[in-house]
XYZ file of C-alpha atoms in Angstrom:
706
model
C 41.875 23.303 -21.789
C 42.144 19.857 -22.382
C 43.402 19.163 -19.074
C 40.121 20.850 -17.563
C 37.979 18.816 -20.335
C 39.806 15.929 -18.890
C 39.184 16.694 -15.330
C 35.653 17.573 -16.001
C 35.150 14.409 -17.825
C 36.774 12.331 -14.973
C 34.399 14.464 -12.444
C 31.434 13.363 -14.439
C 32.302 9.601 -14.643
C 33.130 9.569 -10.850
C 29.675 10.905 -10.010
C 27.805 8.636 -12.461
C 29.797 5.851 -10.966
C 28.597 7.256 -7.301
C 25.007 7.382 -8.523
C 24.724 4.097 -9.823
C 26.569 2.756 -6.751
C 23.805 4.557 -4.479
C 21.237 3.330 -6.917
C 22.486 -0.061 -6.242
C 22.261 0.262 -2.585
C 18.743 1.593 -2.650
C 17.573 -1.099 -4.685
C 18.884 -3.985 -2.373
C 16.072 -4.645 -0.026
C 14.806 -7.685 2.193
C 12.854 -10.333 0.425
C 9.824 -11.598 2.003
C 9.817 -15.300 1.237
C 6.591 -16.285 2.864
C 3.302 -14.423 4.074
C 0.828 -16.184 6.267
C -2.011 -16.958 5.826
C -1.081 -18.152 2.346
C -2.985 -16.281 -0.786
C -4.007 -17.374 -3.813
C -1.481 -16.638 -6.677
C -4.496 -16.256 -8.924
C -5.854 -13.464 -7.152
C -7.502 -11.875 -10.120
C -9.473 -14.721 -11.150
C -9.994 -17.085 -8.202
C -10.997 -17.138 -4.839
C -9.080 -16.107 -1.605
C -7.235 -19.223 -0.166
C -7.357 -18.188 3.552
C -10.974 -17.727 4.703
C -12.114 -17.471 8.427
C -15.448 -17.127 10.109
C -15.892 -13.928 12.075
C -13.811 -13.536 14.870
C -11.865 -16.727 14.284
C -8.477 -16.421 15.592
C -5.639 -17.091 13.554
C -1.574 -16.037 13.278
C -0.157 -13.624 10.987
C 3.506 -14.626 9.857
C 6.177 -13.703 7.273
C 9.816 -14.800 6.419
C 12.011 -12.098 5.581
C 15.359 -12.575 4.338
C 18.105 -9.732 4.672
C 20.145 -8.663 1.807
C 23.810 -9.702 2.425
C 25.312 -7.633 4.946
C 22.363 -6.352 6.775
C 19.950 -7.095 9.441
C 16.006 -6.512 9.688
C 15.458 -3.622 11.603
C 11.554 -4.009 11.714
C 8.549 -5.999 10.451
C 5.110 -4.285 10.438
C 1.644 -6.065 9.379
C -1.236 -4.079 8.152
C -4.752 -5.026 7.232
C -6.512 -2.917 4.943
C -3.902 -0.326 5.211
C -3.905 0.090 8.771
C -1.120 -1.184 10.816
C -1.946 -3.849 13.357
C 1.659 -4.724 14.671
C 4.910 -3.630 14.004
C 7.652 -5.660 15.678
C 11.117 -4.259 16.473
C 14.494 -6.140 15.770
C 14.535 -7.101 19.498
C 11.078 -8.815 18.793
C 9.090 -6.380 20.896
C 6.167 -4.318 19.523
C 4.516 -1.234 21.890
C 1.038 -1.791 20.294
C -2.081 -3.571 21.566
C -0.323 -6.702 20.711
C 2.413 -6.563 23.151
C 3.519 -9.791 24.111
C 1.885 -11.531 21.153
C 4.484 -10.848 18.843
C 8.045 -12.164 17.911
C 10.990 -11.964 15.785
C 12.703 -15.266 15.479
C 16.271 -15.580 13.962
C 17.606 -18.984 15.191
C 16.143 -22.561 14.693
C 14.992 -22.171 11.296
C 14.874 -24.319 8.145
C 18.256 -24.961 6.357
C 18.675 -22.988 2.968
C 17.595 -19.512 4.061
C 20.034 -16.428 4.041
C 22.031 -15.521 6.748
C 19.975 -13.150 9.161
C 16.891 -14.442 8.150
C 13.909 -13.675 10.451
C 10.315 -15.102 10.961
C 8.029 -12.375 12.453
C 4.879 -13.447 13.943
C 1.670 -11.833 15.349
C -0.253 -14.611 17.296
C -4.095 -14.555 17.825
C -5.283 -12.180 15.384
C -8.870 -11.979 14.574
C -11.298 -9.905 12.337
C -14.904 -9.882 12.316
C -15.523 -8.008 9.362
C -17.017 -9.965 6.228
C -15.409 -9.655 3.144
C -12.162 -9.915 1.582
C -9.266 -8.244 3.506
C -5.648 -6.931 2.214
C -2.710 -8.187 4.306
C 0.103 -6.311 3.822
C 3.780 -7.122 5.467
C 6.699 -4.425 5.189
C 10.083 -5.421 6.346
C 12.823 -2.716 6.674
C 16.712 -3.400 6.934
C 19.468 -1.955 9.051
C 20.521 -0.284 5.752
C 17.290 1.468 5.209
C 16.118 -1.097 2.322
C 12.312 -1.622 2.482
C 10.022 -4.284 1.050
C 6.126 -4.749 1.043
C 4.454 -7.845 0.006
C 0.700 -8.067 -0.397
C -1.722 -11.102 0.134
C -5.275 -11.294 1.294
C -7.668 -13.376 3.561
C -11.597 -13.618 3.661
C -13.837 -13.467 6.634
C -17.044 -15.460 5.539
C -20.304 -14.041 6.869
C -22.545 -15.783 9.038
C -26.537 -15.364 7.970
C -28.119 -14.343 10.974
C -31.592 -15.342 11.969
C -31.388 -18.125 9.474
C -33.130 -20.604 11.594
C -32.426 -22.066 14.681
C -29.054 -22.788 15.658
C -27.619 -26.521 16.404
C -26.787 -27.006 19.737
C -24.630 -29.853 19.132
C -22.550 -31.196 16.005
C -21.352 -34.837 15.832
C -18.764 -35.486 13.342
C -18.658 -39.359 12.421
C -15.224 -39.672 10.443
C -14.624 -43.012 8.716
C -11.159 -42.776 8.217
C -10.083 -43.393 4.295
C -13.709 -44.546 4.089
C -14.702 -44.210 0.176
C -17.706 -45.216 -1.638
C -16.669 -48.617 -2.213
C -16.367 -49.271 1.520
C -19.555 -47.880 2.342
C -20.562 -50.100 -0.627
C -18.850 -53.265 0.348
C -20.037 -53.037 4.127
C -23.602 -52.813 2.856
C -23.403 -55.616 0.954
C -22.055 -57.740 3.559
C -24.231 -56.483 6.544
C -27.557 -56.030 4.573
C -27.534 -58.317 1.413
C -28.879 -58.017 -1.718
C -31.564 -60.195 -3.704
C -32.850 -59.273 -7.304
C -30.954 -56.030 -7.434
C -32.234 -54.461 -4.397
C -30.421 -54.028 -0.913
C -32.217 -55.838 1.471
C -31.712 -53.287 4.252
C -29.636 -49.960 4.473
C -26.803 -48.927 6.670
C -27.511 -46.098 9.037
C -25.289 -44.104 7.139
C -27.649 -44.772 4.152
C -30.593 -43.317 5.603
C -29.333 -39.726 6.128
C -31.451 -37.542 4.013
C -28.821 -35.191 2.327
C -25.562 -36.403 0.630
C -22.779 -34.293 -1.138
C -19.293 -35.182 -2.599
C -16.290 -33.762 -0.762
C -12.934 -32.495 -2.709
C -10.066 -33.695 -0.038
C -6.818 -32.221 -1.507
C -4.356 -30.738 1.143
C -2.545 -27.571 0.791
C 0.708 -29.050 -0.642
C -0.954 -32.104 -2.835
C -3.763 -33.627 -4.668
C -3.570 -36.486 -2.254
C -3.990 -35.736 1.317
C -2.992 -37.619 4.334
C -5.221 -37.956 7.500
C -3.898 -34.646 9.194
C -5.270 -31.715 6.883
C -7.676 -34.318 5.926
C -9.358 -33.825 9.230
C -8.379 -30.348 10.273
C -9.328 -28.855 7.132
C -13.034 -30.032 8.081
C -12.790 -28.103 11.326
C -10.615 -25.073 10.871
C -11.796 -24.090 7.195
C -8.433 -24.138 5.788
C -6.104 -26.035 3.703
C -3.418 -27.758 5.787
C -0.259 -29.330 4.700
C 0.446 -32.939 4.856
C 1.563 -33.924 8.363
C 0.372 -30.835 9.697
C -2.862 -30.282 12.079
C -4.404 -26.892 12.787
C -1.600 -24.946 11.442
C -0.173 -23.292 8.365
C 3.596 -23.983 7.372
C 6.456 -21.708 8.337
C 9.897 -21.624 8.044
C 10.842 -22.899 11.846
C 12.164 -26.157 12.850
C 10.232 -26.374 15.982
C 7.243 -28.833 15.637
C 4.686 -27.006 17.673
C 5.306 -23.084 16.749
C 3.738 -23.098 13.463
C 1.079 -20.378 12.678
C -2.217 -21.535 14.278
C -5.701 -21.557 12.978
C -8.578 -21.634 15.516
C -10.451 -24.910 15.310
C -14.258 -25.101 15.230
C -13.770 -26.559 18.830
C -11.883 -23.671 20.311
C -14.149 -21.330 18.072
C -17.379 -22.508 19.891
C -16.229 -23.084 23.163
C -14.741 -19.186 23.185
C -18.117 -18.082 21.757
C -20.772 -20.357 23.261
C -18.808 -22.589 25.968
C -19.357 -25.759 24.235
C -17.850 -29.026 25.123
C -15.409 -31.425 22.939
C -15.490 -35.224 23.039
C -12.831 -37.205 20.816
C -13.648 -40.657 20.103
C -11.541 -43.124 18.074
C -10.209 -46.692 17.491
C -6.992 -45.515 16.821
C -4.253 -44.166 19.245
C -5.444 -41.133 20.679
C -2.239 -39.133 19.077
C -3.158 -40.296 15.739
C -3.529 -37.511 12.864
C -7.660 -37.546 12.911
C -8.149 -37.348 16.877
C -5.275 -34.607 17.192
C -6.651 -32.589 14.139
C -9.624 -31.248 16.238
C -7.752 -29.957 19.103
C -3.920 -30.197 19.092
C -1.560 -27.635 16.944
C 1.370 -29.135 15.374
C 3.522 -29.327 12.136
C 4.559 -33.075 13.250
C 1.806 -35.511 13.412
C 4.079 -37.979 14.961
C 5.046 -36.202 17.995
C 3.013 -38.197 20.316
C 4.281 -37.037 23.657
C 3.473 -33.435 23.074
C 0.131 -33.906 21.211
C -1.476 -36.083 24.220
C -0.272 -33.506 26.641
C -1.760 -30.453 24.822
C -4.935 -32.474 24.872
C -5.073 -31.782 28.281
C -2.934 -29.004 28.866
C -5.288 -26.713 26.445
C -8.316 -28.051 27.321
C -9.761 -24.975 28.829
C -9.268 -23.865 25.229
C -11.125 -26.616 23.604
C -13.705 -27.434 26.361
C -12.483 -31.294 26.220
C -14.835 -33.625 28.272
C -14.292 -36.971 26.548
C -11.298 -38.682 25.192
C -11.143 -42.062 24.232
C -9.371 -44.599 22.312
C -6.025 -46.271 22.403
C -2.803 -44.674 23.059
C -2.194 -45.311 26.772
C 1.704 -45.628 25.899
C 2.168 -41.820 25.405
C 0.345 -41.349 29.140
C 2.683 -43.772 31.162
C 5.709 -42.441 32.975
C 8.927 -43.338 31.041
C 10.354 -44.881 34.307
C 7.522 -46.298 36.117
C 6.980 -49.827 37.134
C 4.253 -51.734 35.464
C 2.711 -54.703 36.966
C -0.056 -56.737 34.622
C -2.957 -57.417 36.638
C -2.696 -55.128 39.459
C -3.938 -51.519 40.130
C -0.226 -49.506 39.806
C -2.488 -46.273 39.240
C -4.233 -47.985 36.389
C -0.950 -48.071 34.335
C -2.091 -52.190 33.936
C -2.180 -54.268 31.069
C -5.408 -56.024 31.292
C -3.616 -59.030 30.727
C 0.007 -60.097 30.345
C 1.258 -60.212 26.813
C 3.264 -63.306 26.282
C 7.003 -62.458 25.550
C 7.071 -59.360 27.883
C 9.372 -58.928 30.502
C 8.645 -57.777 33.967
C 10.260 -54.165 33.479
C 8.331 -53.560 30.405
C 5.923 -50.703 30.719
C 4.884 -49.847 27.169
C 5.872 -46.102 27.706
C 6.425 -44.467 24.619
C 7.209 -40.896 26.165
C 10.126 -39.037 25.077
C 11.930 -35.448 25.175
C 11.972 -35.386 21.265
C 8.486 -35.726 21.001
C 7.246 -33.012 23.705
C 6.871 -29.419 23.454
C 7.282 -25.972 25.223
C 5.651 -23.361 23.742
C 7.392 -19.896 22.869
C 5.837 -17.183 24.922
C 3.932 -15.319 21.948
C 1.711 -17.998 21.592
C 0.992 -18.663 25.206
C 0.189 -14.983 25.082
C -1.755 -14.882 22.057
C -3.635 -17.855 22.460
C -4.061 -18.392 26.449
C -2.438 -21.559 25.867
C -0.373 -23.449 28.229
C 3.413 -23.320 28.034
C 4.142 -27.178 28.362
C 6.911 -28.724 29.408
C 9.377 -31.667 28.602
C 8.818 -34.278 31.020
C 9.388 -37.820 30.310
C 7.881 -39.007 33.454
C 4.786 -37.106 33.528
C 1.968 -39.422 34.615
C -0.550 -38.311 32.299
C -3.188 -40.837 33.549
C -2.785 -38.991 36.711
C -3.226 -35.455 35.590
C -6.336 -36.088 33.670
C -7.519 -37.657 36.872
C -6.681 -34.495 38.659
C -8.706 -32.495 36.078
C -11.827 -34.376 37.056
C -11.658 -37.112 34.504
C -12.945 -40.825 35.405
C -10.774 -43.170 33.484
C -11.959 -46.276 32.209
C -8.997 -48.863 31.214
C -11.404 -51.558 29.747
C -15.019 -51.954 28.600
C -15.631 -53.459 32.288
C -14.630 -50.403 33.434
C -16.241 -47.935 30.934
C -19.709 -49.710 31.390
C -19.689 -49.392 34.855
C -18.559 -45.479 35.005
C -21.801 -44.002 34.901
C -22.038 -40.849 33.405
C -19.088 -38.945 34.900
C -18.760 -35.303 34.167
C -15.542 -36.055 32.084
C -14.155 -39.447 30.777
C -10.626 -40.506 29.784
C -10.762 -44.031 28.085
C -7.611 -45.553 27.068
C -8.162 -49.303 26.018
C -4.693 -50.330 24.459
C -1.059 -49.123 24.468
C -1.344 -47.698 20.727
C -4.121 -48.571 18.195
C -7.101 -50.527 19.283
C -7.565 -54.259 18.056
C -10.079 -53.968 14.810
C -13.494 -55.121 14.894
C -12.741 -58.658 13.127
C -10.628 -59.419 16.080
C -12.677 -57.878 18.851
C -15.832 -59.454 17.484
C -14.199 -63.155 17.143
C -12.245 -62.416 20.818
C -15.691 -61.889 22.477
C -16.936 -64.983 20.696
C -14.278 -66.856 22.030
C -12.926 -68.058 18.418
C -9.598 -65.939 18.407
C -6.914 -65.020 20.638
C -5.528 -61.919 18.916
C -6.590 -59.432 21.721
C -5.051 -61.637 24.328
C -1.979 -61.467 22.299
C -1.879 -57.478 22.498
C -2.637 -57.794 26.034
C -6.157 -56.008 25.851
C -8.779 -58.632 25.688
C -11.673 -56.587 26.915
C -11.919 -53.518 24.653
C -15.102 -51.654 23.939
C -16.979 -51.532 20.385
C -17.123 -48.107 18.660
C -20.614 -47.825 19.316
C -19.931 -48.634 22.863
C -17.853 -45.824 23.251
C -20.100 -43.393 21.174
C -22.871 -44.036 23.468
C -20.761 -43.428 26.539
C -19.456 -40.231 25.170
C -22.651 -38.805 23.781
C -23.966 -39.343 27.565
C -21.218 -37.554 28.999
C -21.530 -34.572 26.736
C -25.101 -34.586 27.189
C -25.051 -34.566 30.754
C -25.930 -30.787 32.042
C -25.693 -29.823 28.442
C -26.742 -26.134 28.505
C -23.924 -24.913 25.789
C -24.081 -27.971 23.303
C -21.204 -29.931 22.304
C -18.824 -30.972 19.282
C -17.938 -34.850 19.303
C -15.606 -36.306 16.505
C -16.073 -40.058 16.516
C -13.572 -42.047 13.991
C -13.707 -45.305 12.951
C -10.001 -45.185 12.170
C -9.111 -48.724 11.120
C -11.068 -48.753 7.836
C -8.035 -46.670 6.661
C -5.354 -48.918 8.430
C -6.689 -52.257 6.935
C -7.153 -50.497 3.559
C -3.608 -49.613 3.536
C -2.601 -53.176 4.322
C -5.587 -54.526 1.677
C -7.079 -56.362 4.321
C -10.495 -56.575 2.702
C -12.344 -58.559 5.512
C -11.050 -56.497 8.072
C -11.497 -53.147 6.842
C -15.503 -54.127 5.625
C -15.736 -55.213 9.491
C -14.501 -51.784 10.340
C -16.894 -50.014 8.371
C -19.708 -52.235 9.931
C -18.616 -51.235 13.268
C -18.154 -47.637 12.253
C -21.943 -47.945 11.006
C -23.207 -49.140 14.243
C -21.882 -46.091 15.956
C -23.390 -43.790 13.121
C -26.869 -45.656 14.286
C -26.107 -44.311 17.928
C -25.282 -40.716 16.620
C -28.642 -40.819 14.712
C -30.716 -41.902 17.608
C -29.232 -39.117 19.567
C -30.252 -36.588 17.029
C -33.843 -37.880 16.549
C -34.014 -37.332 20.338
C -32.133 -34.036 20.452
C -33.455 -32.253 17.096
C -31.078 -29.507 17.731
C -28.210 -31.621 16.545
C -26.433 -32.014 13.211
C -24.724 -35.546 12.129
C -22.405 -35.540 9.229
C -20.713 -38.824 8.168
C -18.031 -38.311 5.740
C -13.874 -39.532 5.587
C -10.709 -37.281 5.159
C -9.874 -39.071 2.098
C -10.220 -42.485 0.160
C -7.873 -44.917 0.755
C -6.292 -47.716 -1.390
C -8.492 -47.255 -4.559
C -10.421 -49.999 -3.175
C -13.303 -51.475 -5.971
C -15.846 -54.238 -5.535
C -14.985 -56.208 -8.336
C -17.364 -58.727 -8.080
C -17.678 -62.416 -6.172
C -15.767 -65.317 -5.925
C -17.595 -68.226 -8.297
C -16.120 -70.976 -5.911
C -17.194 -72.106 -2.335
C -14.884 -71.266 0.544
C -13.648 -74.835 0.994
C -12.041 -74.564 -2.520
C -10.452 -71.211 -2.168
C -8.855 -73.199 1.198
C -7.705 -75.659 -0.516
C -6.198 -73.690 -3.384
C -4.507 -71.787 -0.911
C -3.474 -74.600 1.155
C -1.049 -75.820 -1.663
C -3.079 -76.552 -4.745
C -2.527 -75.345 -8.171
C -0.460 -71.970 -8.015
C -0.945 -70.404 -11.037
C -2.875 -66.863 -11.819
C -5.342 -69.308 -14.028
C -6.341 -71.429 -11.299
C -6.355 -68.531 -8.245
C -7.617 -65.487 -10.472
C -9.213 -66.520 -13.706
C -11.107 -69.507 -11.891
C -12.543 -67.659 -9.009
C -12.840 -63.931 -9.609
C -16.753 -63.725 -11.096
C -17.866 -60.326 -12.743
C -21.194 -59.224 -14.045
C -23.543 -61.974 -14.161
C -21.219 -64.355 -12.209
C -20.999 -62.306 -9.363
C -24.519 -63.066 -8.277
C -25.367 -61.723 -4.570
C -23.100 -62.913 -1.887
C -25.394 -64.061 1.189
C -23.410 -63.540 4.665
C -24.924 -64.822 7.921
C -25.253 -62.021 10.434
C -25.435 -62.722 14.138
C -26.961 -60.826 16.754
C -24.095 -58.779 17.651
C -24.365 -57.247 14.028
C -21.518 -59.091 12.391
C -21.009 -61.908 9.876
C -20.675 -65.316 11.663
C -17.634 -65.576 9.056
C -16.600 -63.556 5.856
C -15.124 -66.522 4.378
C -18.637 -67.913 2.405
C -19.254 -69.440 -0.854
C -19.311 -66.697 -3.256
C -17.980 -64.060 -1.061
C -17.244 -60.650 -2.216
C -14.192 -59.883 -3.951
C -12.315 -56.537 -3.439
C -9.482 -55.113 -5.686
C -7.149 -51.989 -5.259
C -6.370 -49.096 -7.553
C -3.697 -47.930 -5.306
C -2.239 -50.951 -4.190
C 1.315 -52.265 -3.114
C 2.408 -55.865 -3.912
C 0.519 -58.359 -2.165
C -0.130 -62.116 -2.059
C -3.784 -62.757 -2.584
C -6.070 -65.909 -1.334
C -9.200 -64.074 -1.434
C -9.780 -65.498 2.211
C -9.633 -63.567 5.293
C -6.415 -63.464 7.105
C -6.145 -65.263 10.720
C -3.678 -63.040 11.825
C -3.593 -59.057 11.110
C -0.663 -57.853 9.833
C 1.990 -56.432 12.125
C 1.291 -53.003 13.628
C 4.657 -50.889 14.034
C 3.026 -48.516 16.471
C 2.783 -51.147 19.139
C 5.285 -50.893 21.844
C 5.718 -54.966 21.924
C 5.160 -55.873 18.195
C 8.764 -57.178 17.958
C 8.172 -59.303 20.709
C 6.544 -62.999 20.841
C 3.772 -63.304 19.666
C 3.303 -60.295 17.857
C 6.746 -60.707 15.783
C 5.326 -63.773 14.335
C 2.215 -61.910 12.676
C 2.745 -61.383 9.002
C 5.122 -58.370 8.568
C 3.126 -56.672 5.509
C 1.452 -57.566 2.466
C 4.595 -58.055 0.768
C 4.966 -61.338 2.596
C 1.674 -61.991 4.238
C 0.144 -65.332 2.433
C 3.595 -65.766 0.879
C 5.891 -68.922 1.315
C 7.502 -67.028 3.951
C 4.916 -64.622 5.281
C 3.651 -66.417 8.530
C 4.823 -68.969 11.050
C 4.561 -72.512 10.007
C 1.850 -74.624 11.591
C -0.962 -74.033 13.117
C -1.988 -70.576 14.111
C -4.078 -69.618 17.114
C -7.203 -69.336 15.046
C -6.790 -73.283 14.159
C -6.048 -72.654 10.748
C -2.931 -73.211 8.350
C -1.176 -70.376 6.993
C -2.226 -69.947 3.709
C -0.204 -69.068 0.281
C -1.518 -66.559 -2.351
C -0.731 -65.675 -5.715
C 1.161 -62.507 -6.212
C -0.473 -59.448 -7.347
C 1.890 -56.708 -8.690
C 0.891 -53.207 -7.529
C 0.815 -49.859 -8.807
C 2.663 -48.109 -5.855
C 6.256 -48.848 -4.329
C 6.582 -49.818 -0.670
C 4.435 -52.055 0.869
C 1.176 -50.666 1.591
C -1.583 -49.214 -0.619
C -1.668 -45.283 -0.457
C -4.587 -42.805 -0.247
C -6.041 -41.406 -3.463
C -7.300 -37.815 -4.686
C -10.742 -39.461 -5.458
C -13.735 -37.391 -3.771
C -15.515 -38.814 -0.996
C -18.963 -38.950 0.092
C -20.651 -36.914 3.089
C -24.010 -37.807 4.314
C -25.978 -35.286 6.644
C -28.866 -35.656 9.498
C -30.607 -33.208 11.415
C -30.425 -29.467 11.906
C -28.720 -27.805 8.601
C -28.365 -31.128 6.998
C -29.729 -29.676 3.565
C -26.719 -27.385 3.142
C -24.362 -30.540 2.620
C -25.459 -31.230 -1.174
C -23.749 -31.197 -4.364
C -19.698 -31.006 -4.680
C -17.632 -28.961 -2.480
C -14.246 -28.554 -0.689
C -13.630 -30.161 2.469
C -12.918 -26.845 3.981
C -16.445 -25.577 2.902
C -17.724 -27.715 5.533
C -16.313 -25.788 8.236
C -18.305 -22.528 7.277
C -21.696 -24.943 7.071
C -21.104 -26.064 10.301
C -20.290 -22.508 11.525
C -23.236 -21.155 9.843
C -25.497 -24.027 11.413
C -24.154 -23.504 14.822
C -24.057 -19.679 14.753
C -26.692 -18.264 12.279
C -28.967 -21.137 12.496
C -30.357 -23.093 9.780
C -34.115 -23.833 8.531
């Protein structure tokens, strides 16, 4: 009996052990580590995170990490309980989305489990307003199954709510906060007895609200999501444009979100115009038409502008950035017509073989087949020697290489303007070049650059030509931000004035075409700029101090900075071109910074701009003699000795210790103003998120506004 009892006991233990083992196997299942679109983790108490207009396209994606020793057999996506696609291990699906799905197993970011897959369904859309449940189910080869649930919202458009706007104009002052606007008004319009003597164009817009600018992953956004949040309605991650983050290492395969330009072009046949004073590959212009997780991949970005122009309706692209359009191995001769790949003048110090091209394999793109199928997108190609200017011309674009060509171009059906190799020169230097008191624009090799209002007028003329279906135009005053980063107060103030003159052109157009809405805003605030007050001394005194007078902070700051009553009312002499004769006046306005790096301050304008490392030849003479950064500008070793091209000796300032590391001021999380004019402008009041702007514009363009 004891032997029988022992045998039965052993059998029981063995059976229990087997059951535990089986239970362990049953519990082992894949781990779904990412579900896209992202959902708000506080679903019970907060609004949905991902929102879309009815029928707006976006990608569904998930990252699935299998249990050790298994692989993923299939991944299914379901919306509101109904399966929309099941993707097998070989990446295929047999439903209506055949060819628009993928199961990617290679090229993933580090840190994921072995055999991890990224499953995607491209170009999904839902037209039913309301909150929808998104469910993904993953099954592995051992039979383990895992389900994860999120949600997204389709935001209703109110029909017959008034006449729809035909045209949308977005005036984007990069980095422009309230202080930037105020400083431009003080300089350009003046104050007397507490009253502004006139208003900026943006001040005359009848409705103004405040915009919250955070990105998907930070309270402080960069320009990529700062712009794209406005025009696709969803939070983007810093450095990414028109996409959600994913777990692949490729820059151009992230889950896409349809832009306003793409959405309205697909629904209404609208056209797109993109105008900037930056390099056209830069974050703000690109974040209206290009989908990438790497805002710095210039070759692929500019290629995609043209390659996917059938999706956006692109008709106008103007700014700097010729370096991305030039074949890598093409020769270039200054002053001759070499397929219009010329410098407008020969920058000193350039070798005869230099062509300025920045095209590179590493920044180019080829899209996976599921994106091509799901979005009707161009597949792309790696081509360092692509002649992109010639390709734009073949696509029907007229090309302007300088302002003279722009003014003589008339009103073509399509227009490409590339006025410098990278970022255009700023208004301070362009205006002084036109006045004959500066050679800065010559040093860069492009002395005949247009002003932003001239570019805006040309863009409006082209977009309004045979304008049956309307257009979306984005105009960026880009170097408000770039010069605020450099804490070059005089330059960003003039950038804001230049931007406001372009705003006047947009307002004039909307007045003449009342089926237009114009918004003026920024993607974020830059530098924590603040108007401290004004100088209590003359410009001559400032120059004397900066030329080697008393170097103490007491002399440079305490005896100069006038606050409260001592600030009085600075008075600038505004010329016929709309800009001050000089910014170095007696009692000039003084700017401080809340997010500043170390800098040497003289309170005077800087004769030379700080070096721009995006310029292909910034390391060659004469650009390499410009101040390297604000840490050395106006210091003992900040600029070359002797007399500069502007006829002023280099100055020496006192050290202002900053709050942030590195050598530039940073963006801030401060809310920024948005002002609106025209059809539907009354929707833009109160405090709202930057993604809300997209849905307001969608309502105005599709459902109408009273």
